[in-house]
PDB file of C-alpha atoms in Angstrom:
ATOM      1  CA  UNK E   1    -105.214 220.087 158.069  1.00  0.00           C
ATOM      2  CA  UNK E   2    -103.301 216.688 157.669  1.00  0.00           C
ATOM      3  CA  UNK E   3    -100.446 216.989 156.796  1.00  0.00           C
ATOM      4  CA  UNK E   4     -99.354 213.114 157.753  1.00  0.00           C
ATOM      5  CA  UNK E   5     -95.591 212.675 156.898  1.00  0.00           C
ATOM      6  CA  UNK E   6     -95.241 214.741 160.070  1.00  0.00           C
ATOM      7  CA  UNK E   7     -98.318 213.698 161.610  1.00  0.00           C
ATOM      8  CA  UNK E   8     -99.925 216.881 161.354  1.00  0.00           C
ATOM      9  CA  UNK E   9    -103.540 216.181 162.516  1.00  0.00           C
ATOM     10  CA  UNK E  10    -105.311 219.202 163.886  1.00  0.00           C
ATOM     11  CA  UNK E  11    -108.575 221.337 162.807  1.00  0.00           C
ATOM     12  CA  UNK E  12    -108.331 225.258 161.747  1.00  0.00           C
ATOM     13  CA  UNK E  13    -110.895 227.613 163.480  1.00  0.00           C
ATOM     14  CA  UNK E  14    -113.575 229.164 161.061  1.00  0.00           C
ATOM     15  CA  UNK E  15    -111.984 232.671 162.662  1.00  0.00           C
ATOM     16  CA  UNK E  16    -109.031 233.282 164.244  1.00  0.00           C
ATOM     17  CA  UNK E  17    -107.937 235.711 167.899  1.00  0.00           C
ATOM     18  CA  UNK E  18    -105.926 235.482 170.464  1.00  0.00           C
ATOM     19  CA  UNK E  19    -107.870 233.954 172.633  1.00  0.00           C
ATOM     20  CA  UNK E  20    -108.474 231.026 170.081  1.00  0.00           C
ATOM     21  CA  UNK E  21    -105.121 230.158 168.634  1.00  0.00           C
ATOM     22  CA  UNK E  22    -103.823 229.092 171.587  1.00  0.00           C
ATOM     23  CA  UNK E  23    -105.988 226.144 171.045  1.00  0.00           C
ATOM     24  CA  UNK E  24    -105.859 225.788 167.488  1.00  0.00           C
ATOM     25  CA  UNK E  25    -105.052 226.835 163.586  1.00  0.00           C
ATOM     26  CA  UNK E  26    -106.958 228.918 161.769  1.00  0.00           C
ATOM     27  CA  UNK E  27    -108.406 230.623 158.580  1.00  0.00           C
ATOM     28  CA  UNK E  28    -106.827 233.757 158.623  1.00  0.00           C
ATOM     29  CA  UNK E  29    -108.535 234.507 154.010  1.00  0.00           C
ATOM     30  CA  UNK E  30    -110.324 232.682 151.707  1.00  0.00           C
ATOM     31  CA  UNK E  31    -111.512 229.838 150.894  1.00  0.00           C
ATOM     32  CA  UNK E  32    -110.238 226.151 149.862  1.00  0.00           C
ATOM     33  CA  UNK E  33    -113.160 226.571 147.265  1.00  0.00           C
ATOM     34  CA  UNK E  34    -111.257 229.887 145.307  1.00  0.00           C
ATOM     35  CA  UNK E  35    -107.682 228.535 145.716  1.00  0.00           C
ATOM     36  CA  UNK E  36    -106.597 231.464 148.236  1.00  0.00           C
ATOM     37  CA  UNK E  37    -106.963 230.271 151.914  1.00  0.00           C
ATOM     38  CA  UNK E  38    -104.095 231.305 154.858  1.00  0.00           C
ATOM     39  CA  UNK E  39    -104.125 229.368 157.637  1.00  0.00           C
ATOM     40  CA  UNK E  40    -102.326 230.572 160.542  1.00  0.00           C
ATOM     41  CA  UNK E  41    -101.452 228.696 163.778  1.00  0.00           C
ATOM     42  CA  UNK E  42     -99.083 228.990 166.693  1.00  0.00           C
ATOM     43  CA  UNK E  43     -95.519 227.207 166.474  1.00  0.00           C
ATOM     44  CA  UNK E  44     -96.916 224.630 169.535  1.00  0.00           C
ATOM     45  CA  UNK E  45     -96.386 221.153 168.597  1.00  0.00           C
ATOM     46  CA  UNK E  46    -100.770 220.856 169.026  1.00  0.00           C
ATOM     47  CA  UNK E  47    -100.599 223.172 166.280  1.00  0.00           C
ATOM     48  CA  UNK E  48     -97.938 224.211 163.659  1.00  0.00           C
ATOM     49  CA  UNK E  49     -95.185 223.460 165.196  1.00  0.00           C
ATOM     50  CA  UNK E  50     -94.448 220.792 162.261  1.00  0.00           C
ATOM     51  CA  UNK E  51     -94.894 223.006 159.551  1.00  0.00           C
ATOM     52  CA  UNK E  52     -90.407 223.586 159.443  1.00  0.00           C
ATOM     53  CA  UNK E  53     -89.955 219.654 158.891  1.00  0.00           C
ATOM     54  CA  UNK E  54     -92.215 220.057 155.577  1.00  0.00           C
ATOM     55  CA  UNK E  55     -90.664 219.316 152.276  1.00  0.00           C
ATOM     56  CA  UNK E  56     -91.403 219.657 149.198  1.00  0.00           C
ATOM     57  CA  UNK E  57     -93.479 217.957 147.189  1.00  0.00           C
ATOM     58  CA  UNK E  58     -95.179 216.023 150.877  1.00  0.00           C
ATOM     59  CA  UNK E  59     -99.246 216.486 150.681  1.00  0.00           C
ATOM     60  CA  UNK E  60    -101.791 217.688 152.627  1.00  0.00           C
ATOM     61  CA  UNK E  61    -105.166 217.423 153.274  1.00  0.00           C
ATOM     62  CA  UNK E  62    -107.874 219.402 154.012  1.00  0.00           C
ATOM     63  CA  UNK E  63    -111.284 217.891 155.013  1.00  0.00           C
ATOM     64  CA  UNK E  64    -114.143 220.804 155.448  1.00  0.00           C
ATOM     65  CA  UNK E  65    -117.008 221.136 158.249  1.00  0.00           C
ATOM     66  CA  UNK E  66    -119.205 218.922 154.573  1.00  0.00           C
ATOM     67  CA  UNK E  67    -116.770 216.260 154.201  1.00  0.00           C
ATOM     68  CA  UNK E  68    -115.354 217.528 150.875  1.00  0.00           C
ATOM     69  CA  UNK E  69    -112.010 216.762 150.710  1.00  0.00           C
ATOM     70  CA  UNK E  70    -108.583 218.886 149.548  1.00  0.00           C
ATOM     71  CA  UNK E  71    -105.388 217.848 148.681  1.00  0.00           C
ATOM     72  CA  UNK E  72    -102.055 219.514 148.190  1.00  0.00           C
ATOM     73  CA  UNK E  73     -98.663 219.250 147.532  1.00  0.00           C
ATOM     74  CA  UNK E  74     -96.208 221.857 149.112  1.00  0.00           C
ATOM     75  CA  UNK E  75     -94.316 223.304 146.586  1.00  0.00           C
ATOM     76  CA  UNK E  76     -93.251 226.222 148.030  1.00  0.00           C
ATOM     77  CA  UNK E  77     -91.898 226.895 151.379  1.00  0.00           C
ATOM     78  CA  UNK E  78     -89.483 230.159 152.683  1.00  0.00           C
ATOM     79  CA  UNK E  79     -88.591 232.241 155.423  1.00  0.00           C
ATOM     80  CA  UNK E  80     -89.987 235.618 155.911  1.00  0.00           C
ATOM     81  CA  UNK E  81     -88.887 238.035 158.037  1.00  0.00           C
ATOM     82  CA  UNK E  82     -91.113 240.296 160.961  1.00  0.00           C
ATOM     83  CA  UNK E  83     -93.154 242.896 158.778  1.00  0.00           C
ATOM     84  CA  UNK E  84     -93.376 240.631 155.491  1.00  0.00           C
ATOM     85  CA  UNK E  85     -96.705 239.580 155.749  1.00  0.00           C
ATOM     86  CA  UNK E  86     -97.523 241.968 152.034  1.00  0.00           C
ATOM     87  CA  UNK E  87     -95.270 238.775 151.131  1.00  0.00           C
ATOM     88  CA  UNK E  88     -96.634 235.881 153.252  1.00  0.00           C
ATOM     89  CA  UNK E  89     -99.941 237.136 150.966  1.00  0.00           C
ATOM     90  CA  UNK E  90     -98.293 238.151 147.719  1.00  0.00           C
ATOM     91  CA  UNK E  91    -100.057 235.980 144.826  1.00  0.00           C
ATOM     92  CA  UNK E  92     -96.253 236.671 142.916  1.00  0.00           C
ATOM     93  CA  UNK E  93     -95.868 232.630 143.169  1.00  0.00           C
ATOM     94  CA  UNK E  94     -98.812 230.353 142.389  1.00  0.00           C
ATOM     95  CA  UNK E  95    -100.711 228.196 145.495  1.00  0.00           C
ATOM     96  CA  UNK E  96    -103.897 227.739 146.453  1.00  0.00           C
ATOM     97  CA  UNK E  97    -103.029 227.034 149.890  1.00  0.00           C
ATOM     98  CA  UNK E  98    -100.585 228.789 152.474  1.00  0.00           C
ATOM     99  CA  UNK E  99    -100.764 227.370 155.975  1.00  0.00           C
ATOM    100  CA  UNK E 100     -97.954 230.145 158.519  1.00  0.00           C
ATOM    101  CA  UNK E 101     -95.948 229.526 161.203  1.00  0.00           C
ATOM    102  CA  UNK E 102     -93.528 232.009 163.593  1.00  0.00           C
ATOM    103  CA  UNK E 103     -90.198 230.861 164.024  1.00  0.00           C
ATOM    104  CA  UNK E 104     -88.629 229.292 166.977  1.00  0.00           C
ATOM    105  CA  UNK E 105     -87.544 232.209 167.973  1.00  0.00           C
ATOM    106  CA  UNK E 106     -90.838 234.972 166.807  1.00  0.00           C
ATOM    107  CA  UNK E 107     -88.463 236.619 164.838  1.00  0.00           C
ATOM    108  CA  UNK E 108     -89.633 235.320 161.218  1.00  0.00           C
ATOM    109  CA  UNK E 109     -92.178 233.335 159.636  1.00  0.00           C
ATOM    110  CA  UNK E 110     -91.816 229.853 158.227  1.00  0.00           C
ATOM    111  CA  UNK E 111     -94.509 230.167 154.643  1.00  0.00           C
ATOM    112  CA  UNK E 112     -95.708 227.011 153.640  1.00  0.00           C
ATOM    113  CA  UNK E 113     -97.560 227.122 149.994  1.00  0.00           C
ATOM    114  CA  UNK E 114     -99.473 224.066 148.351  1.00  0.00           C
ATOM    115  CA  UNK E 115    -100.805 223.603 145.054  1.00  0.00           C
ATOM    116  CA  UNK E 116    -104.143 221.705 144.803  1.00  0.00           C
ATOM    117  CA  UNK E 117    -104.225 218.384 143.099  1.00  0.00           C
ATOM    118  CA  UNK E 118    -107.302 216.895 143.632  1.00  0.00           C
ATOM    119  CA  UNK E 119    -110.361 218.198 145.628  1.00  0.00           C
ATOM    120  CA  UNK E 120    -112.866 215.102 146.154  1.00  0.00           C
ATOM    121  CA  UNK E 121    -116.888 216.213 146.940  1.00  0.00           C
ATOM    122  CA  UNK E 122    -119.075 215.175 149.526  1.00  0.00           C
ATOM    123  CA  UNK E 123    -121.382 212.661 147.668  1.00  0.00           C
ATOM    124  CA  UNK E 124    -117.860 211.584 146.057  1.00  0.00           C
ATOM    125  CA  UNK E 125    -116.546 209.843 149.392  1.00  0.00           C
ATOM    126  CA  UNK E 126    -119.780 208.773 150.789  1.00  0.00           C
ATOM    127  CA  UNK E 127    -119.948 204.971 151.293  1.00  0.00           C
TER     128      UNK E 127
END
């Protein structure tokens, strides 16, 4: 996942567990193909610590293992309570990608909602 505006460029694990989450963010559920990808990560600077600095309109790029590229735009940012996981997963607002991490206190979650603006199949970006 790449967020140029906050200098974030980190791999995303295909699944998560407590041990690997110490190293890098992971897929919680969904896929880029179904427009329901939910990513989570610790708020370390090497993981999702920079999410709190994103702004509405910032671009996010996701490149999958097959080199397909998905470009998103941040369309909503909010803080969810410690036990509001249903709100994080909610589809009430329009999103194709959601990323979240703990606030610095660990009591709440920074939630970033994004909408897909463009996708580029791997066959189209070969040189």
